[in-house]
PDB file of C-alpha atoms in Angstrom:
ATOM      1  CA  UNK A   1      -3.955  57.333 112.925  1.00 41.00           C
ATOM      2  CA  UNK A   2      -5.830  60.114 110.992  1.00 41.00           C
ATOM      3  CA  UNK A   3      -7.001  61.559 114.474  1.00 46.00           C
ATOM      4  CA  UNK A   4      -3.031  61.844 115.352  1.00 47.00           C
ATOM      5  CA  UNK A   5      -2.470  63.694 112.006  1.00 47.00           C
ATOM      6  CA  UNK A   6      -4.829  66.007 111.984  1.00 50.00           C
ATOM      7  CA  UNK A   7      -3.082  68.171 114.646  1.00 52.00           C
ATOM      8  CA  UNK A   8       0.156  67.751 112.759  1.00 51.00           C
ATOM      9  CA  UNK A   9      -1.355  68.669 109.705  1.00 46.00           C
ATOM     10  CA  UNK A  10      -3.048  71.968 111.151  1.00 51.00           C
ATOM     11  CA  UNK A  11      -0.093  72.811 112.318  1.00 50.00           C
ATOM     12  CA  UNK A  12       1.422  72.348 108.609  1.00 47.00           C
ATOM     13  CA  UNK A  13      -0.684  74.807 107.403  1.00 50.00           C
ATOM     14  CA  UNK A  14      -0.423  77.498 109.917  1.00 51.00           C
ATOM     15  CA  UNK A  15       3.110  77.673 109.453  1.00 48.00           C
ATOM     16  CA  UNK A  16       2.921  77.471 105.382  1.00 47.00           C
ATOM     17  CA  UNK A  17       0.567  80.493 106.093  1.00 49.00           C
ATOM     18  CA  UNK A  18       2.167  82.157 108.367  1.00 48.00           C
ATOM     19  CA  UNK A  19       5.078  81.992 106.182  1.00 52.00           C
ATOM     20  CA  UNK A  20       3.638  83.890 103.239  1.00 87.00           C
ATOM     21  CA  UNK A  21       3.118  87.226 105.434  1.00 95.00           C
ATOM     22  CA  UNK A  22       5.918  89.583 105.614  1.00 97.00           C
ATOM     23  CA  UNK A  23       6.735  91.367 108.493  1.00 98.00           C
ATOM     24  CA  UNK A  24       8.029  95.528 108.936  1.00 98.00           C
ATOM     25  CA  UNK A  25       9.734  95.347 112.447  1.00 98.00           C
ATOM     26  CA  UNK A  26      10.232  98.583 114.701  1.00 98.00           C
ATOM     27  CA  UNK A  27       9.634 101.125 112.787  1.00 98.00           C
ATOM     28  CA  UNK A  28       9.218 104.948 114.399  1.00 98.00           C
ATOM     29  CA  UNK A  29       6.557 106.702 113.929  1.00 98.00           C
ATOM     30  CA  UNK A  30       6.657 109.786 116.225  1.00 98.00           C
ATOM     31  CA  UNK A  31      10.319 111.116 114.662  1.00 96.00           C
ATOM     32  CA  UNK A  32      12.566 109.770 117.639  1.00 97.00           C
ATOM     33  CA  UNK A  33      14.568 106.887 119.165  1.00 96.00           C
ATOM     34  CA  UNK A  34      11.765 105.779 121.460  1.00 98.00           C
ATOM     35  CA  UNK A  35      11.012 101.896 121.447  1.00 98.00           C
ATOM     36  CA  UNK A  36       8.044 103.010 123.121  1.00 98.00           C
ATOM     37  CA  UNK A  37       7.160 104.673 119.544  1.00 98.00           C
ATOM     38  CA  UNK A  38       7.653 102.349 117.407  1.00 98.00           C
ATOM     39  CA  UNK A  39       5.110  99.611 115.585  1.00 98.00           C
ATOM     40  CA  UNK A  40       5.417  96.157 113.343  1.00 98.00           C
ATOM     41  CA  UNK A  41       3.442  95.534 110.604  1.00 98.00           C
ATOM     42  CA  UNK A  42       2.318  92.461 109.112  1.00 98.00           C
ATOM     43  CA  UNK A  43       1.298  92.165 105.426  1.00 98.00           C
ATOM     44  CA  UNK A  44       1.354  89.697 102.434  1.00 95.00           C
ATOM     45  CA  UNK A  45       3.081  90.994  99.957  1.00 88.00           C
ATOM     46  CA  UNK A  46       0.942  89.308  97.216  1.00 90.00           C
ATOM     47  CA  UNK A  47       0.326  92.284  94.651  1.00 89.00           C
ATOM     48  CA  UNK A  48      -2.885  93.359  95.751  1.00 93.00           C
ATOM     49  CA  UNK A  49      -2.757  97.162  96.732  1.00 94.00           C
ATOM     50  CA  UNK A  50      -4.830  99.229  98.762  1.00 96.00           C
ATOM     51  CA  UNK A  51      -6.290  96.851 101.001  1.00 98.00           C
ATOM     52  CA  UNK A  52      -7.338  97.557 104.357  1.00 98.00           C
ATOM     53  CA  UNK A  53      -5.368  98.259 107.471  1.00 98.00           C
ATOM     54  CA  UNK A  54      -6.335  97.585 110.984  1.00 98.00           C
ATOM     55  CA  UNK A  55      -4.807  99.259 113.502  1.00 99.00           C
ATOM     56  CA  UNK A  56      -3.957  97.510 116.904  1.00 99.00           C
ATOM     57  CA  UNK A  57      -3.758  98.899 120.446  1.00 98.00           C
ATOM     58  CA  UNK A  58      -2.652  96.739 123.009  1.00 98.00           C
ATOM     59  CA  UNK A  59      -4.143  96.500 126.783  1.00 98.00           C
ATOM     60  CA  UNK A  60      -2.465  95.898 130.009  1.00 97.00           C
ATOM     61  CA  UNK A  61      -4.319  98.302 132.471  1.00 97.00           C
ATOM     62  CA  UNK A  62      -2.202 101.629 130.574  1.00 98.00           C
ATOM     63  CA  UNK A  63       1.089 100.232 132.889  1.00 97.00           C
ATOM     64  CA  UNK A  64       2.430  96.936 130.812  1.00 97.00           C
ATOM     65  CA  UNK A  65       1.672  95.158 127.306  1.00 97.00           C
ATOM     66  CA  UNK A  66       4.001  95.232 124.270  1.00 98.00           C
ATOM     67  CA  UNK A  67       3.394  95.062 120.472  1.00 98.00           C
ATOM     68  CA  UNK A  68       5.526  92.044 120.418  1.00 97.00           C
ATOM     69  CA  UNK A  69       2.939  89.476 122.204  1.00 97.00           C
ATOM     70  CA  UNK A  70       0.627  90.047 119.566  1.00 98.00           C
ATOM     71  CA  UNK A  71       2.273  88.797 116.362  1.00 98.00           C
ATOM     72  CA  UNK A  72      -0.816  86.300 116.315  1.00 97.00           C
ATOM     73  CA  UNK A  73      -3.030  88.952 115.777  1.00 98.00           C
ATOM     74  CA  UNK A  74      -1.151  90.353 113.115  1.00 98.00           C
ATOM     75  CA  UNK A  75      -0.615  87.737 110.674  1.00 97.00           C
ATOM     76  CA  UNK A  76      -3.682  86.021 111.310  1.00 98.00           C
ATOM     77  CA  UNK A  77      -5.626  89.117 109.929  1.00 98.00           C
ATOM     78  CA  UNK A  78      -2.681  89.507 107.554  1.00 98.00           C
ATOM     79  CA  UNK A  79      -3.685  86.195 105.859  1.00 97.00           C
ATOM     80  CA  UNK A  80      -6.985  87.298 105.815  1.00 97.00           C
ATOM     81  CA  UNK A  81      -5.978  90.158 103.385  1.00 96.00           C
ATOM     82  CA  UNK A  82      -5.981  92.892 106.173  1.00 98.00           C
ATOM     83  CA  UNK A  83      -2.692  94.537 106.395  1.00 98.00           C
ATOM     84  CA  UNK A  84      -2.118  94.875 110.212  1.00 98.00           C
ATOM     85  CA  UNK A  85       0.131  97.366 112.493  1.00 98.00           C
ATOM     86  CA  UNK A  86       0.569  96.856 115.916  1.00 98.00           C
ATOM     87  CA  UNK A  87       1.926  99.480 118.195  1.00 98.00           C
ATOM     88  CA  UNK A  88       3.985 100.495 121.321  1.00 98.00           C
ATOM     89  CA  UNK A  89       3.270 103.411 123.108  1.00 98.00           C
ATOM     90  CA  UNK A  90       4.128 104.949 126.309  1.00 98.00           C
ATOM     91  CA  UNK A  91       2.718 103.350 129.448  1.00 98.00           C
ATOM     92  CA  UNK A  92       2.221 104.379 133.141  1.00 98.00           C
ATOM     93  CA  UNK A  93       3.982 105.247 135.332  1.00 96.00           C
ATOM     94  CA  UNK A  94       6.226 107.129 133.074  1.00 97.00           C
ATOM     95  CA  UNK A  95       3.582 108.373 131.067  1.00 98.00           C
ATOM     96  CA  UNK A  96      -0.290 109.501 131.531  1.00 98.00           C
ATOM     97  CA  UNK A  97      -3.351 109.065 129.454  1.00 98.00           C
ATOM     98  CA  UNK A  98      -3.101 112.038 127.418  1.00 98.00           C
ATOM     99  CA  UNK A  99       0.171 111.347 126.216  1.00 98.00           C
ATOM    100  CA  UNK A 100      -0.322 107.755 125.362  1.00 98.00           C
ATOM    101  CA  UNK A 101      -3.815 108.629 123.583  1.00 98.00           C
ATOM    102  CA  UNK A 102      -1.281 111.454 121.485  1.00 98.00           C
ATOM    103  CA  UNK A 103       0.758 109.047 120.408  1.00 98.00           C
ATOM    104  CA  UNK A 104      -1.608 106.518 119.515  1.00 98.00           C
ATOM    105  CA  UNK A 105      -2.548 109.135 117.247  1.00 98.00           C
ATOM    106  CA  UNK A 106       0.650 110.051 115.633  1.00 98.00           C
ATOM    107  CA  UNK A 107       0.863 106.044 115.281  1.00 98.00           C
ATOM    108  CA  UNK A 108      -2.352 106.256 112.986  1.00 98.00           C
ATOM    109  CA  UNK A 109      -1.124 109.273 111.267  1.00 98.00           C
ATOM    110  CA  UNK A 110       2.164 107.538 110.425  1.00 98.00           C
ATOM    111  CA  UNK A 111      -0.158 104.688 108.765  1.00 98.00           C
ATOM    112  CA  UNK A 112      -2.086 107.120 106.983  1.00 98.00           C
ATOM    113  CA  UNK A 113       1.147 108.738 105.300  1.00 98.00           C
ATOM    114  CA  UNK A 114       2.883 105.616 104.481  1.00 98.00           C
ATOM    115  CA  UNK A 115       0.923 102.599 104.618  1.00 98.00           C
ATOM    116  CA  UNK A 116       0.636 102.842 100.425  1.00 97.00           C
ATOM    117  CA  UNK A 117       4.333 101.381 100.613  1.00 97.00           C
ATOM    118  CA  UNK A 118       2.630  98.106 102.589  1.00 97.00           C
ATOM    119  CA  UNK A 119       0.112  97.452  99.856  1.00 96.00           C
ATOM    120  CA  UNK A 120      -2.784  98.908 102.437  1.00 98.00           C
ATOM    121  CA  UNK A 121      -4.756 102.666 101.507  1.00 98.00           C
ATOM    122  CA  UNK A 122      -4.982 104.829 103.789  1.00 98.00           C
ATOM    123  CA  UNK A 123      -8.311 105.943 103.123  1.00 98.00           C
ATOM    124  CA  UNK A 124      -9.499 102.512 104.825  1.00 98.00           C
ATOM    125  CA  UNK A 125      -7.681 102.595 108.558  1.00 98.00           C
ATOM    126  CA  UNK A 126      -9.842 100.455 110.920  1.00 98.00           C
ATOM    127  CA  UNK A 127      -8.632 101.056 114.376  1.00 99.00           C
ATOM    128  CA  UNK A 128      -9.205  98.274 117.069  1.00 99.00           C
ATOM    129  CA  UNK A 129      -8.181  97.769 120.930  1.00 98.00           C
ATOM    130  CA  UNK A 130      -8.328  95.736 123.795  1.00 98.00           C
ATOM    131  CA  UNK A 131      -9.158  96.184 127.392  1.00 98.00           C
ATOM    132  CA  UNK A 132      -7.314  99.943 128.094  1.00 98.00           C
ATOM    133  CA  UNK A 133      -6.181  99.691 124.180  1.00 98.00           C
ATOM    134  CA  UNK A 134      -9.959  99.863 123.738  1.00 98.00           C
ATOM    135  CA  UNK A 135      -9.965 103.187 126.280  1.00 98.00           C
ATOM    136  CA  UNK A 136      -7.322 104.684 124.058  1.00 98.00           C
ATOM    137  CA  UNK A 137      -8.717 103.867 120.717  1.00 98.00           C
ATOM    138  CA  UNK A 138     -11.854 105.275 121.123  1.00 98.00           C
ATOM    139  CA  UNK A 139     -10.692 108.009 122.976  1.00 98.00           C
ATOM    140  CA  UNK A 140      -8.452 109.102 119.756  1.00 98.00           C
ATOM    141  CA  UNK A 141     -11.635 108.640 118.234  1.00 98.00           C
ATOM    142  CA  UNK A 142     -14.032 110.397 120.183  1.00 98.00           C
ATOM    143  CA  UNK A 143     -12.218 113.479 121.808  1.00 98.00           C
ATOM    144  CA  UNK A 144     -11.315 115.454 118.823  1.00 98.00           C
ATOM    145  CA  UNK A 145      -8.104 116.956 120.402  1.00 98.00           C
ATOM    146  CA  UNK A 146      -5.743 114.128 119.859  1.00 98.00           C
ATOM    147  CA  UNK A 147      -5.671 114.470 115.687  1.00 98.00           C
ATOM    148  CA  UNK A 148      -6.143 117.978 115.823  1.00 98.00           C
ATOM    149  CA  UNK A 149      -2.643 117.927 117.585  1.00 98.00           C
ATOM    150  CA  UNK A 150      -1.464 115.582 115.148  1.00 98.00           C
ATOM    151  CA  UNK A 151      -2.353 117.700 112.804  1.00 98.00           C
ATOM    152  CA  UNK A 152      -4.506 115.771 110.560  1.00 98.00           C
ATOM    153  CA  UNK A 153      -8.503 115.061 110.121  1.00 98.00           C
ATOM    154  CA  UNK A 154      -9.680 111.734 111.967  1.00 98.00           C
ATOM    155  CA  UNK A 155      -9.209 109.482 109.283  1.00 98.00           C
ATOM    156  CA  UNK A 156     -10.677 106.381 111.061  1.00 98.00           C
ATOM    157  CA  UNK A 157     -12.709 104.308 108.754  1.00 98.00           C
ATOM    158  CA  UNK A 158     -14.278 102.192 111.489  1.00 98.00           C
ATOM    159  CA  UNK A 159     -13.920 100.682 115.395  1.00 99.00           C
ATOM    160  CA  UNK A 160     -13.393  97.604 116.970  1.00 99.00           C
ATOM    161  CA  UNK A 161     -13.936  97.593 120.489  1.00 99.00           C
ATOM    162  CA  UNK A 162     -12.688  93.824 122.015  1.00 98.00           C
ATOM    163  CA  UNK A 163     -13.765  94.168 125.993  1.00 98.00           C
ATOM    164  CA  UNK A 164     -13.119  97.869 126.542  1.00 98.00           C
ATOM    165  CA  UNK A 165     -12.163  98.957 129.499  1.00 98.00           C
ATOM    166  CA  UNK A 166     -12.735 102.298 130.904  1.00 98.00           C
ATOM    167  CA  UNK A 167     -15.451 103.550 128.487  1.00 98.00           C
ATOM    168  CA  UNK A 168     -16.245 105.900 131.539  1.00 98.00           C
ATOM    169  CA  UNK A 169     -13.142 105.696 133.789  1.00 98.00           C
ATOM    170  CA  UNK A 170     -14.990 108.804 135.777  1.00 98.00           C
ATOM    171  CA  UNK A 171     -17.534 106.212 136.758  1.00 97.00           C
ATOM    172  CA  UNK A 172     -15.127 103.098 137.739  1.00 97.00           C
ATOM    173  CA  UNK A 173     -12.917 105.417 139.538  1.00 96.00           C
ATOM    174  CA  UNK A 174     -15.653 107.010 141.211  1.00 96.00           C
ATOM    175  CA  UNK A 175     -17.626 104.027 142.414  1.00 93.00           C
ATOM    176  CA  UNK A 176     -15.226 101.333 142.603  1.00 87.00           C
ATOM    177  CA  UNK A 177     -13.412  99.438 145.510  1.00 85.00           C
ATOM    178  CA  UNK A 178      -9.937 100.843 146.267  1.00 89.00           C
ATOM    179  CA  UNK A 179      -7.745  98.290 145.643  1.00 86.00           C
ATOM    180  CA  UNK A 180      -4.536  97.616 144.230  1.00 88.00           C
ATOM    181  CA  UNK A 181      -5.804  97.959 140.365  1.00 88.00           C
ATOM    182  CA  UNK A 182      -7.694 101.413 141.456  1.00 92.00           C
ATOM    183  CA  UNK A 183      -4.124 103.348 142.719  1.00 93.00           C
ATOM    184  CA  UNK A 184      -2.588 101.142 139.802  1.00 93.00           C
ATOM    185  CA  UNK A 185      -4.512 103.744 137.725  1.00 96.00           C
ATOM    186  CA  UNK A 186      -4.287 106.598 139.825  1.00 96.00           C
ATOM    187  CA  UNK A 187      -0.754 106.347 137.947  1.00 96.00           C
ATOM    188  CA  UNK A 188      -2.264 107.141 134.248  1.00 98.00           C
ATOM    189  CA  UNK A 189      -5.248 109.100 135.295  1.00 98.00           C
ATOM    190  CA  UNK A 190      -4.237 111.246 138.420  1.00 97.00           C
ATOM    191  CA  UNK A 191      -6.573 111.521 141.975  1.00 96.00           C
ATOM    192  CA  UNK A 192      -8.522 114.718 140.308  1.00 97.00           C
ATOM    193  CA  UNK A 193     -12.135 113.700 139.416  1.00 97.00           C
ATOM    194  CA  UNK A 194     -12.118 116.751 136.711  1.00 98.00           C
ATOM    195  CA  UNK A 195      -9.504 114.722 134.776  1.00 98.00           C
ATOM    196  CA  UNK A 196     -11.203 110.885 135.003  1.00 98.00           C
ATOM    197  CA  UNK A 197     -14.085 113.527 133.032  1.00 98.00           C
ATOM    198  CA  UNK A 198     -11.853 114.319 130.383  1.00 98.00           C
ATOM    199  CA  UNK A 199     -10.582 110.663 129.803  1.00 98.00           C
ATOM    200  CA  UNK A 200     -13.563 109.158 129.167  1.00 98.00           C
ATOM    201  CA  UNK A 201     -14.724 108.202 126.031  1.00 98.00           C
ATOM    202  CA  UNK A 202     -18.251 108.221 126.983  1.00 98.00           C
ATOM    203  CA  UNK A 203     -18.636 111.851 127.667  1.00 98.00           C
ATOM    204  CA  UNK A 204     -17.694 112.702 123.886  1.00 98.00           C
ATOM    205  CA  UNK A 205     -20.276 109.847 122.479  1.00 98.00           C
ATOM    206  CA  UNK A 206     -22.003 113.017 120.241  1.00 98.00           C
ATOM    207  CA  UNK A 207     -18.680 113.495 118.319  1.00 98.00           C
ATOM    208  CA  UNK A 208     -18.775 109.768 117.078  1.00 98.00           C
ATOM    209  CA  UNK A 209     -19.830 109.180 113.242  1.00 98.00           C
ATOM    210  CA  UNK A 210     -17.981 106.413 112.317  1.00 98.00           C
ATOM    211  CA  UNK A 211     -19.052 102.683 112.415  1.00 98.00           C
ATOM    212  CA  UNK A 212     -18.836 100.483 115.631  1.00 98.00           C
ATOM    213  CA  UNK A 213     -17.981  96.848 116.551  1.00 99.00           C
ATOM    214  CA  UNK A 214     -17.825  95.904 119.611  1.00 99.00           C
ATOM    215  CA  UNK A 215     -17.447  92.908 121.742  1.00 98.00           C
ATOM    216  CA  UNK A 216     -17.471  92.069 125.356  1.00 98.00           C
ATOM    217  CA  UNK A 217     -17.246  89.044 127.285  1.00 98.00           C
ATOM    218  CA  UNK A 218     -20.025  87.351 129.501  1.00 98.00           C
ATOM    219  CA  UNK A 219     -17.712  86.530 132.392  1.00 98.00           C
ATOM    220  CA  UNK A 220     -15.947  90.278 131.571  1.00 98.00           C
ATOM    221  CA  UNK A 221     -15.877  92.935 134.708  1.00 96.00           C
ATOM    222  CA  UNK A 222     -18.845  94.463 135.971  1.00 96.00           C
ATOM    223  CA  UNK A 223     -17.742  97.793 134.384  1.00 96.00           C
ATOM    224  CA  UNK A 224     -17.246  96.407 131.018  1.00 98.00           C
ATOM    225  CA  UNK A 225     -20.907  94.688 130.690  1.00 98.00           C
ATOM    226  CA  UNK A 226     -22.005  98.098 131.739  1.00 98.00           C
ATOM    227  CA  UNK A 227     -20.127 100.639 129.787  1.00 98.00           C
ATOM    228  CA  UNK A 228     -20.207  98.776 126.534  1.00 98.00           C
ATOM    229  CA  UNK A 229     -24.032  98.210 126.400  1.00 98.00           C
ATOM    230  CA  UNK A 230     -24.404 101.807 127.145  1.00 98.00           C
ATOM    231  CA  UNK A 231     -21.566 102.962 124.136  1.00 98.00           C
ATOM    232  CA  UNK A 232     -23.839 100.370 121.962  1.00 98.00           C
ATOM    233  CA  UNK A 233     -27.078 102.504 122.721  1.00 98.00           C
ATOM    234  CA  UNK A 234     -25.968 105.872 122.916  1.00 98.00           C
ATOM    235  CA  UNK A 235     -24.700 105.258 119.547  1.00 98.00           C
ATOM    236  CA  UNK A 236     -27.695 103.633 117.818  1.00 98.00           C
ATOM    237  CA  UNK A 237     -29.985 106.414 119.268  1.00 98.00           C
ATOM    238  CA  UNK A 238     -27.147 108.604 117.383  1.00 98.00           C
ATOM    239  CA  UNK A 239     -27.834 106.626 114.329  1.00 98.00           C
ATOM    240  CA  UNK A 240     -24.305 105.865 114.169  1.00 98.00           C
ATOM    241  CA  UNK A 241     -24.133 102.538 112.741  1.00 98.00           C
ATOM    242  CA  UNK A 242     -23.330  99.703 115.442  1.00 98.00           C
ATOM    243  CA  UNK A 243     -22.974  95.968 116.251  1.00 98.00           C
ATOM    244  CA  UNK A 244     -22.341  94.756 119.531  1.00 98.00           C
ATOM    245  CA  UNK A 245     -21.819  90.674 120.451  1.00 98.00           C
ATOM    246  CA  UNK A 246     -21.658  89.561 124.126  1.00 98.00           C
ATOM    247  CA  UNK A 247     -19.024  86.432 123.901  1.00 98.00           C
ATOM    248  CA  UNK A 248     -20.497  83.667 126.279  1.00 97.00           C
ATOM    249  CA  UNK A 249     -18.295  82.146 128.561  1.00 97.00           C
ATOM    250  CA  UNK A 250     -15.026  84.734 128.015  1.00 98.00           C
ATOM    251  CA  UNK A 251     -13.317  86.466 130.538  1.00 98.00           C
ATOM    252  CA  UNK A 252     -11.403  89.391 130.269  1.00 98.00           C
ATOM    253  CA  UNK A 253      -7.930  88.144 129.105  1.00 98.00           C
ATOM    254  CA  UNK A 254      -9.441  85.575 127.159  1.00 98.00           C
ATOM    255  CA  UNK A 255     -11.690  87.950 125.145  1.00 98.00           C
ATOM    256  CA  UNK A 256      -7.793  89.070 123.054  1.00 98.00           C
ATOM    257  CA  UNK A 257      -6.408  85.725 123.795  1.00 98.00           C
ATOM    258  CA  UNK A 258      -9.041  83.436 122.468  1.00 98.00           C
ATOM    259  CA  UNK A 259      -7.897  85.470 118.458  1.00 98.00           C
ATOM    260  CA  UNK A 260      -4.317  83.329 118.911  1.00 98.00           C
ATOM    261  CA  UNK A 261      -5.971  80.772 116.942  1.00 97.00           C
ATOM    262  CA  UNK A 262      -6.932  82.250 113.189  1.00 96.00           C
ATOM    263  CA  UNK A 263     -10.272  80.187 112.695  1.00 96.00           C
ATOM    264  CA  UNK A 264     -12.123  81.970 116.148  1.00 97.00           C
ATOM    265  CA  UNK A 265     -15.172  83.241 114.969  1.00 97.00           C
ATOM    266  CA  UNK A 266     -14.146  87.528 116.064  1.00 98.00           C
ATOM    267  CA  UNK A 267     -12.343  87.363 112.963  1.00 98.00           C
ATOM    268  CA  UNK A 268     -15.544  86.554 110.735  1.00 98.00           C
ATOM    269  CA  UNK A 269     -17.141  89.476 112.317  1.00 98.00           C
ATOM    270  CA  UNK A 270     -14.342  91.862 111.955  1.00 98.00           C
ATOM    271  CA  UNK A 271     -13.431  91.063 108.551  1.00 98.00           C
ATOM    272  CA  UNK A 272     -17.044  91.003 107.545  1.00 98.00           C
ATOM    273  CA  UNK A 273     -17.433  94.520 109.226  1.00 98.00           C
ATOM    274  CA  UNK A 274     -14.276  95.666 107.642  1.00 98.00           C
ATOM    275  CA  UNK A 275     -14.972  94.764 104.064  1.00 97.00           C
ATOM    276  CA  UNK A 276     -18.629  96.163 105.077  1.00 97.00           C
ATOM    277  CA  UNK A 277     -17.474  99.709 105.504  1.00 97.00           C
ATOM    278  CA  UNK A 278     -15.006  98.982 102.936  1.00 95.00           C
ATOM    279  CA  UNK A 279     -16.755  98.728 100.187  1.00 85.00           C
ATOM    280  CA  UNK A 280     -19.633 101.452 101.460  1.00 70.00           C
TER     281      UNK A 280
END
């Protein structure tokens, strides 16, 4: 009998949770009518101010994805006292890189100019992604350009890094088979080897201060048990500080999907490393 509870208990809880966070649906933050510009945040509205925010970019090979598949993500970390936003932003074929890595950044400036009103500071904005939401978060991060055009500093207290993809997409596309998912990118990064250059993270490495976490599965693509060791040691030998955690067993897809359920162990690491560089 107790064994046939227990589920129905758990799932008691999660909703009594769940229940407590509020949510802040489609709101704009580039100043239009875009969907594609618009994020949700998730929050508990528990009189605590200035916690932290984590910022969430989605993957789906720069071409699919939506912030509204993630809603997991959001209020588990919300529960956790991180104050969460999750974003849409342009995708291929209508858009390329540069313009979804620009408005990734205008996302982050919105949160830095209003998250006060969402009990978060914005003096501690953790930015994570997945897969090519990993590509564009670092490359925000990395390549100055983007907040410089936002007009703002790189306020980025910290990075998560869950399976990144395309750490040094001049490398994949350079070396890899040509297949469906290699024109599939084509799309977002163009046939011009000078560009696949420009959009990878990798080759602005020395511009990198801020704190690193990054994970990567040990059933992941080739590319990713590559590229992500090699982001782990370029940084250390920058003295940047860095963790990195190869996930045993995970593929790609469940590397992000594995976080539905709020007791997987990422989200020790990641609040540990937020409140970390928090409170440092």
């Amino acid at each position: 009998m107790l064994k046939k509870l227990l589920p129905i208990m758990l799932l008691f809880q999660t909703i009594l949770s769940s229940a407590q966070v509020k949510t802040a649906k489609n709101i704009n933050y580039a100043g239009n009518n875009e969907v594609k510009n618009t994020l949700n945040i998730f929050y508990k509205n528990d009189g605590i101010a200035n916690k932290p925010v984590l910022v969430f970019i989605h993957g789906g090979s720069w071409s699919s994805g939506k912030k509204e598949t993630y809603w997991w993500l959001g209020r588990n970390f919300a529960r956790k006292g991180i104050v969460t936003v999750i974003i849409n932003y342009p995708l291929a074929p209508t858009a390329q890189y540069e313009k979804m890595a620009g408005d990734c950044a205008l996302a982050v400036k919105w949160v830095r100019e209003n998250i006060e009103n969402y009990q978060a500071s914005g003096d501690k904005i953790f930015v994570m992604g997945h897969s090519a939401g990993a590509h564009l978060s670092e490359l925000i991060n990395a390549d100055r350009k983007y907040f410089q055009q936002a007009g703002i500093k790189n306020p980025i207290k910290g990075m998560i890094l869950n399976d990144p993809f395309g750490l040094d997409i001049f490398e994949y596309l350079t070396s890899a088979e040509k297949d469906n998912y290699y024109y599939d990118f084509l799309r977002t990064f163009t046939d011009q080897p000078a560009v696949w250059k420009r959009a990878s993270p990798l080759d602005y490495v020395n511009n990198i201060k801020n704190p690193h976490l990054l994970f990567y599965g040990g059933k992941t693509y080739g590319a990713i048990k590559i590229q992500t060791p090699r982001l782990y040691e370029k940084l250390k030998a920058n003295k940047v500080a860095v963790e990195i955690n190869e996930v045993k067993g995970k593929s790609h897809v469940p590397m992000i999907s594995q976080m539905i359920f709020g007791s997987n162990g990422l989200y020790k690491a990641i609040v540990e490393f937020v409140n970390k560089f928090t409170q440092s």
